[in-house]
mmCIF file of C-alpha atoms in Angstrom:
data_model
loop_
_atom_site.group_PDB
_atom_site.id
_atom_site.type_symbol
_atom_site.label_atom_id
_atom_site.label_comp_id
_atom_site.label_asym_id
_atom_site.label_seq_id
_atom_site.Cartn_x
_atom_site.Cartn_y
_atom_site.Cartn_z
ATOM 1 C CA MET Z 1 10.180 -12.820 -24.459
ATOM 2 C CA LEU Z 2 11.856 -14.106 -21.303
ATOM 3 C CA THR Z 3 14.478 -11.385 -21.538
ATOM 4 C CA GLN Z 4 11.792 -8.726 -21.844
ATOM 5 C CA LEU Z 5 9.885 -10.218 -18.919
ATOM 6 C CA ALA Z 6 13.025 -10.232 -16.770
ATOM 7 C CA ALA Z 7 13.715 -6.588 -17.621
ATOM 8 C CA ALA Z 8 10.107 -5.627 -16.834
ATOM 9 C CA THR Z 9 10.286 -7.508 -13.539
ATOM 10 C CA GLY Z 10 13.413 -5.559 -12.617
ATOM 11 C CA VAL Z 11 11.685 -2.242 -13.289
ATOM 12 C CA LEU Z 12 8.621 -3.308 -11.289
ATOM 13 C CA ALA Z 13 10.838 -4.498 -8.432
ATOM 14 C CA LEU Z 14 12.559 -1.116 -8.220
ATOM 15 C CA LEU Z 15 9.226 0.684 -8.180
ATOM 16 C CA THR Z 16 7.918 -1.706 -5.513
ATOM 17 C CA LEU Z 17 10.889 -1.050 -3.213
ATOM 18 C CA VAL Z 18 10.433 2.742 -3.290
ATOM 19 C CA PRO Z 19 8.816 3.801 0.026
ATOM 20 C CA GLY Z 20 5.312 5.199 -0.345
ATOM 21 C CA PRO Z 21 1.868 5.307 1.272
ATOM 22 C CA ASP Z 22 1.586 1.507 1.231
ATOM 23 C CA MET Z 23 4.673 1.103 3.388
ATOM 24 C CA ALA Z 24 3.519 3.820 5.781
ATOM 25 C CA ILE Z 25 0.111 2.169 6.200
ATOM 26 C CA VAL Z 26 1.662 -1.279 6.689
ATOM 27 C CA THR Z 27 4.063 0.154 9.267
ATOM 28 C CA ARG Z 28 1.198 1.734 11.179
ATOM 29 C CA ARG Z 29 -0.902 -1.440 11.253
ATOM 30 C CA ALA Z 30 1.956 -3.879 11.925
ATOM 31 C CA VAL Z 31 3.467 -1.847 14.750
ATOM 32 C CA SER Z 32 0.195 -0.935 16.465
ATOM 33 C CA ARG Z 33 -1.751 -4.186 15.922
ATOM 34 C CA GLY Z 34 0.777 -6.925 15.229
ATOM 35 C CA ARG Z 35 2.049 -9.168 12.473
ATOM 36 C CA ALA Z 36 -1.278 -10.716 11.487
ATOM 37 C CA ASP Z 37 -2.874 -7.299 11.113
ATOM 38 C CA GLY Z 38 0.065 -6.108 9.029
ATOM 39 C CA LEU Z 39 -0.228 -9.121 6.739
ATOM 40 C CA ARG Z 40 -3.958 -8.534 6.311
ATOM 41 C CA THR Z 41 -3.179 -4.966 5.301
ATOM 42 C CA VAL Z 42 -0.713 -6.287 2.729
ATOM 43 C CA GLY Z 43 -3.455 -8.571 1.417
ATOM 44 C CA GLY Z 44 -5.774 -5.586 1.014
ATOM 45 C CA ILE Z 45 -3.087 -3.672 -0.864
ATOM 46 C CA ALA Z 46 -2.610 -6.628 -3.196
ATOM 47 C CA ALA Z 47 -6.376 -6.783 -3.764
ATOM 48 C CA GLY Z 48 -6.330 -3.098 -4.674
ATOM 49 C CA LEU Z 49 -3.598 -3.708 -7.227
ATOM 50 C CA LEU Z 50 -5.572 -6.596 -8.701
ATOM 51 C CA LEU Z 51 -8.612 -4.319 -8.941
ATOM 52 C CA TRP Z 52 -6.672 -1.675 -10.832
ATOM 53 C CA GLY Z 53 -5.083 -4.383 -12.965
ATOM 54 C CA ALA Z 54 -8.478 -5.758 -13.951
ATOM 55 C CA LEU Z 55 -9.709 -2.252 -14.793
ATOM 56 C CA THR Z 56 -6.573 -1.641 -16.840
ATOM 57 C CA VAL Z 57 -6.935 -4.828 -18.878
ATOM 58 C CA ALA Z 58 -10.615 -3.986 -19.409
ATOM 59 C CA GLY Z 59 -9.654 -0.496 -20.598
ATOM 60 C CA LEU Z 60 -11.521 1.321 -17.805
ATOM 61 C CA ALA Z 61 -8.403 2.614 -16.057
ATOM 62 C CA ALA Z 62 -7.387 4.402 -19.258
ATOM 63 C CA LEU Z 63 -10.716 6.260 -19.214
ATOM 64 C CA LEU Z 64 -10.036 7.365 -15.642
ATOM 65 C CA ALA Z 65 -6.519 8.484 -16.491
ATOM 66 C CA ALA Z 66 -7.874 10.464 -19.468
ATOM 67 C CA SER Z 67 -10.720 12.136 -17.534
ATOM 68 C CA ALA Z 68 -9.438 15.119 -15.581
ATOM 69 C CA GLU Z 69 -12.654 15.461 -13.581
ATOM 70 C CA VAL Z 70 -12.891 11.813 -12.495
ATOM 71 C CA TYR Z 71 -9.154 11.687 -11.820
ATOM 72 C CA LEU Z 72 -9.461 14.756 -9.571
ATOM 73 C CA VAL Z 73 -12.340 13.239 -7.580
ATOM 74 C CA VAL Z 74 -10.505 9.956 -6.987
ATOM 75 C CA LYS Z 75 -7.264 11.783 -6.225
ATOM 76 C CA LEU Z 76 -8.864 14.035 -3.602
ATOM 77 C CA ALA Z 77 -10.713 11.078 -2.048
ATOM 78 C CA GLY Z 78 -7.458 9.135 -1.798
ATOM 79 C CA ALA Z 79 -5.641 12.138 -0.335
ATOM 80 C CA ALA Z 80 -8.408 12.638 2.232
ATOM 81 C CA TYR Z 81 -8.233 8.969 3.245
ATOM 82 C CA LEU Z 82 -4.468 9.125 3.787
ATOM 83 C CA CYS Z 83 -4.859 12.299 5.845
ATOM 84 C CA PHE Z 84 -7.632 10.623 7.854
ATOM 85 C CA LEU Z 85 -5.328 7.711 8.692
ATOM 86 C CA GLY Z 86 -2.576 10.158 9.587
ATOM 87 C CA VAL Z 87 -4.816 12.158 11.906
ATOM 88 C CA GLN Z 88 -5.896 8.918 13.587
ATOM 89 C CA SER Z 89 -2.266 8.145 14.379
ATOM 90 C CA LEU Z 90 -1.643 11.646 15.708
ATOM 91 C CA ARG Z 91 -4.761 11.646 17.892
ATOM 92 C CA ARG Z 92 -3.931 8.316 19.540
ATOM 93 C CA PRO Z 93 -0.127 8.234 19.805
ATOM 94 C CA GLY Z 94 0.866 5.026 21.547
ATOM 95 C CA GLY Z 95 -2.745 4.240 22.366
ATOM 96 C CA GLY Z 96 -5.324 1.732 21.232
ATOM 97 C CA PRO Z 97 -5.512 -2.023 21.711
ATOM 98 C CA GLU Z 98 -2.593 -4.195 20.787
ATOM 99 C CA GLY Z 99 -2.393 -7.654 19.322
ATOM 100 C CA ASP Z 100 -1.028 -10.623 21.222
ATOM 101 C CA PRO Z 101 2.644 -11.663 20.880
ATOM 102 C CA ASP Z 102 1.832 -13.872 17.901
ATOM 103 C CA GLY Z 103 0.239 -11.013 16.010
ATOM 104 C CA ALA Z 104 -3.423 -11.785 16.686
ATOM 105 C CA ARG Z 105 -5.610 -8.734 16.890
ATOM 106 C CA SER Z 106 -7.655 -7.785 19.914
ATOM 107 C CA ASP Z 107 -9.973 -5.216 18.334
ATOM 108 C CA GLY Z 108 -12.173 -7.804 16.681
ATOM 109 C CA GLY Z 109 -12.439 -8.991 13.099
ATOM 110 C CA SER Z 110 -9.963 -9.121 10.241
ATOM 111 C CA GLY Z 111 -11.861 -6.877 7.849
ATOM 112 C CA SER Z 112 -10.555 -3.543 9.069
ATOM 113 C CA ALA Z 113 -6.882 -4.114 8.218
ATOM 114 C CA TRP Z 114 -7.671 -5.696 4.844
ATOM 115 C CA ARG Z 115 -10.112 -2.896 4.042
ATOM 116 C CA THR Z 116 -7.550 -0.249 4.957
ATOM 117 C CA GLY Z 117 -5.083 -1.672 2.442
ATOM 118 C CA LEU Z 118 -7.748 -2.079 -0.228
ATOM 119 C CA VAL Z 119 -9.221 1.409 0.111
ATOM 120 C CA SER Z 120 -5.814 3.102 0.155
ATOM 121 C CA ASN Z 121 -5.029 1.485 -3.215
ATOM 122 C CA ALA Z 122 -8.506 1.743 -4.720
ATOM 123 C CA LEU Z 123 -8.427 5.512 -4.125
ATOM 124 C CA ASN Z 124 -4.986 5.947 -5.681
ATOM 125 C CA PRO Z 125 -5.475 7.054 -9.313
ATOM 126 C CA LYS Z 126 -1.714 7.139 -9.802
ATOM 127 C CA ILE Z 127 -1.823 3.357 -10.077
ATOM 128 C CA ALA Z 128 -4.181 3.733 -13.037
ATOM 129 C CA VAL Z 129 -1.758 6.166 -14.669
ATOM 130 C CA PHE Z 130 1.150 3.850 -13.875
ATOM 131 C CA TYR Z 131 -0.585 0.782 -15.282
ATOM 132 C CA THR Z 132 -1.912 2.483 -18.419
ATOM 133 C CA GLY Z 133 1.230 4.509 -19.058
ATOM 134 C CA LEU Z 134 4.110 2.185 -18.152
ATOM 135 C CA LEU Z 135 2.863 -1.381 -18.381
ATOM 136 C CA PRO Z 136 2.150 -1.257 -22.151
ATOM 137 C CA THR Z 137 5.777 -0.266 -22.751
ATOM 138 C CA LEU Z 138 7.043 -3.169 -20.607
ATOM 139 C CA ALA Z 139 4.685 -5.884 -21.860
ATOM 140 C CA PRO Z 140 6.492 -8.776 -23.628
ATOM 141 C CA GLN Z 141 6.020 -8.568 -27.381
ATOM 142 C CA GLY Z 142 5.384 -12.290 -27.718
ATOM 143 C CA LEU Z 143 1.982 -11.976 -26.031
ATOM 144 C CA ARG Z 144 -1.205 -10.154 -26.868
ATOM 145 C CA PRO Z 145 -1.227 -6.677 -25.264
ATOM 146 C CA ALA Z 146 -3.978 -7.563 -22.782
ATOM 147 C CA ALA Z 147 -2.294 -10.827 -21.811
ATOM 148 C CA GLY Z 148 1.091 -9.151 -21.457
ATOM 149 C CA MET Z 149 -0.313 -6.413 -19.220
ATOM 150 C CA ALA Z 150 -2.228 -8.963 -17.117
ATOM 151 C CA LEU Z 151 0.983 -10.934 -16.635
ATOM 152 C CA LEU Z 152 2.870 -7.823 -15.491
ATOM 153 C CA VAL Z 153 0.073 -6.912 -13.079
ATOM 154 C CA LEU Z 154 0.377 -10.365 -11.512
ATOM 155 C CA VAL Z 155 4.159 -9.949 -11.307
ATOM 156 C CA HIS Z 156 3.705 -6.567 -9.625
ATOM 157 C CA VAL Z 157 1.211 -8.013 -7.142
ATOM 158 C CA LEU Z 158 3.555 -10.909 -6.329
ATOM 159 C CA LEU Z 159 6.509 -8.559 -5.812
ATOM 160 C CA THR Z 160 4.386 -6.331 -3.580
ATOM 161 C CA LEU Z 161 3.229 -9.299 -1.504
ATOM 162 C CA LEU Z 162 6.774 -10.605 -1.076
ATOM 163 C CA TRP Z 163 8.309 -7.234 -0.234
ATOM 164 C CA LEU Z 164 5.656 -5.918 2.155
ATOM 165 C CA SER Z 165 5.190 -9.316 3.852
ATOM 166 C CA ALA Z 166 8.940 -9.538 4.461
ATOM 167 C CA TYR Z 167 8.818 -5.985 5.826
ATOM 168 C CA VAL Z 168 6.012 -6.976 8.214
ATOM 169 C CA TYR Z 169 8.053 -9.934 9.481
ATOM 170 C CA VAL Z 170 11.045 -7.661 10.080
ATOM 171 C CA LEU Z 171 8.824 -5.317 12.083
ATOM 172 C CA SER Z 172 7.341 -8.231 14.038
ATOM 173 C CA HIS Z 173 10.782 -9.408 15.148
ATOM 174 C CA ALA Z 174 11.456 -5.969 16.599
ATOM 175 C CA ARG Z 175 7.943 -5.536 17.971
ATOM 176 C CA ARG Z 176 8.990 -5.580 21.626
ATOM 177 C CA PHE Z 177 11.000 -2.457 20.921
ATOM 178 C CA PHE Z 178 8.217 -0.802 18.901
ATOM 179 C CA THR Z 179 5.546 -1.545 21.547
ATOM 180 C CA ARG Z 180 7.351 0.349 24.289
ATOM 181 C CA PRO Z 181 5.051 3.263 25.194
ATOM 182 C CA ARG Z 182 7.583 5.978 24.381
ATOM 183 C CA VAL Z 183 8.620 4.346 21.109
ATOM 184 C CA ARG Z 184 4.938 3.759 20.176
ATOM 185 C CA ARG Z 185 4.169 7.421 20.698
ATOM 186 C CA VAL Z 186 7.075 8.476 18.509
ATOM 187 C CA MET Z 187 6.227 5.923 15.814
ATOM 188 C CA ASP Z 188 2.564 6.943 15.756
ATOM 189 C CA ARG Z 189 3.474 10.599 15.419
ATOM 190 C CA VAL Z 190 6.043 9.966 12.714
ATOM 191 C CA THR Z 191 3.693 7.659 10.801
ATOM 192 C CA GLY Z 192 0.856 10.150 11.157
ATOM 193 C CA VAL Z 193 2.962 12.990 9.768
ATOM 194 C CA VAL Z 194 4.189 10.776 6.919
ATOM 195 C CA LEU Z 195 0.654 9.704 5.967
ATOM 196 C CA ILE Z 196 -0.594 13.288 6.030
ATOM 197 C CA GLY Z 197 2.436 14.289 3.963
ATOM 198 C CA PHE Z 198 1.611 11.641 1.367
ATOM 199 C CA GLY Z 199 -2.008 12.794 1.382
ATOM 200 C CA VAL Z 200 -1.002 16.406 0.738
ATOM 201 C CA ARG Z 201 1.419 15.263 -1.953
ATOM 202 C CA VAL Z 202 -1.303 13.243 -3.695
ATOM 203 C CA ALA Z 203 -3.775 16.141 -3.476
ATOM 204 C CA THR Z 204 -1.344 18.689 -4.906
ATOM 205 C CA SER Z 205 0.261 16.519 -7.569
ATOM 206 C CA ALA Z 206 -0.430 17.370 -11.196
ATOM 207 C CA ALA Z 207 -0.872 13.766 -12.361
#
């Protein structure tokens, strides 16, 4: 069982390292608002994964993955949200309030960053397809199917937390460079285009 778990962890680690919407959103929040805001966004992303994991173990995610109509609604909502975040970046390149040098936010409250991470994951039906399609094949055979899938969800969440948190800390160390007005404008535009690109990709994907 340990060998199977190690192999599954390796697969999940590779999938976690692949750049995607999560990394683009974390980049946007960490660069524009600071380290603490970036970490809150990571926490929201992890909460979204836990939500999908709970739905998967309960069997609800499989119903979503099997329903073309519901899948389409969630997919289009997720795509629209990514495009909305992208347009926000493009409309305010280099603008908006910044956090203090230690990463504290100045725009009030910690809910916004956490909610951004949560919503971006909650509106991503591909996670449901990933969890219902791949996790059962990776689950250790020594455990009950539900327990094995729950364990892999927790592993995936832990890997995501470690990877994206480390990425936020790397960005925070270079934040003086990223907060230069010209660099901020370029980063906001690039991040905006990337988020819109991911939104279009999600909207036009077959599954």
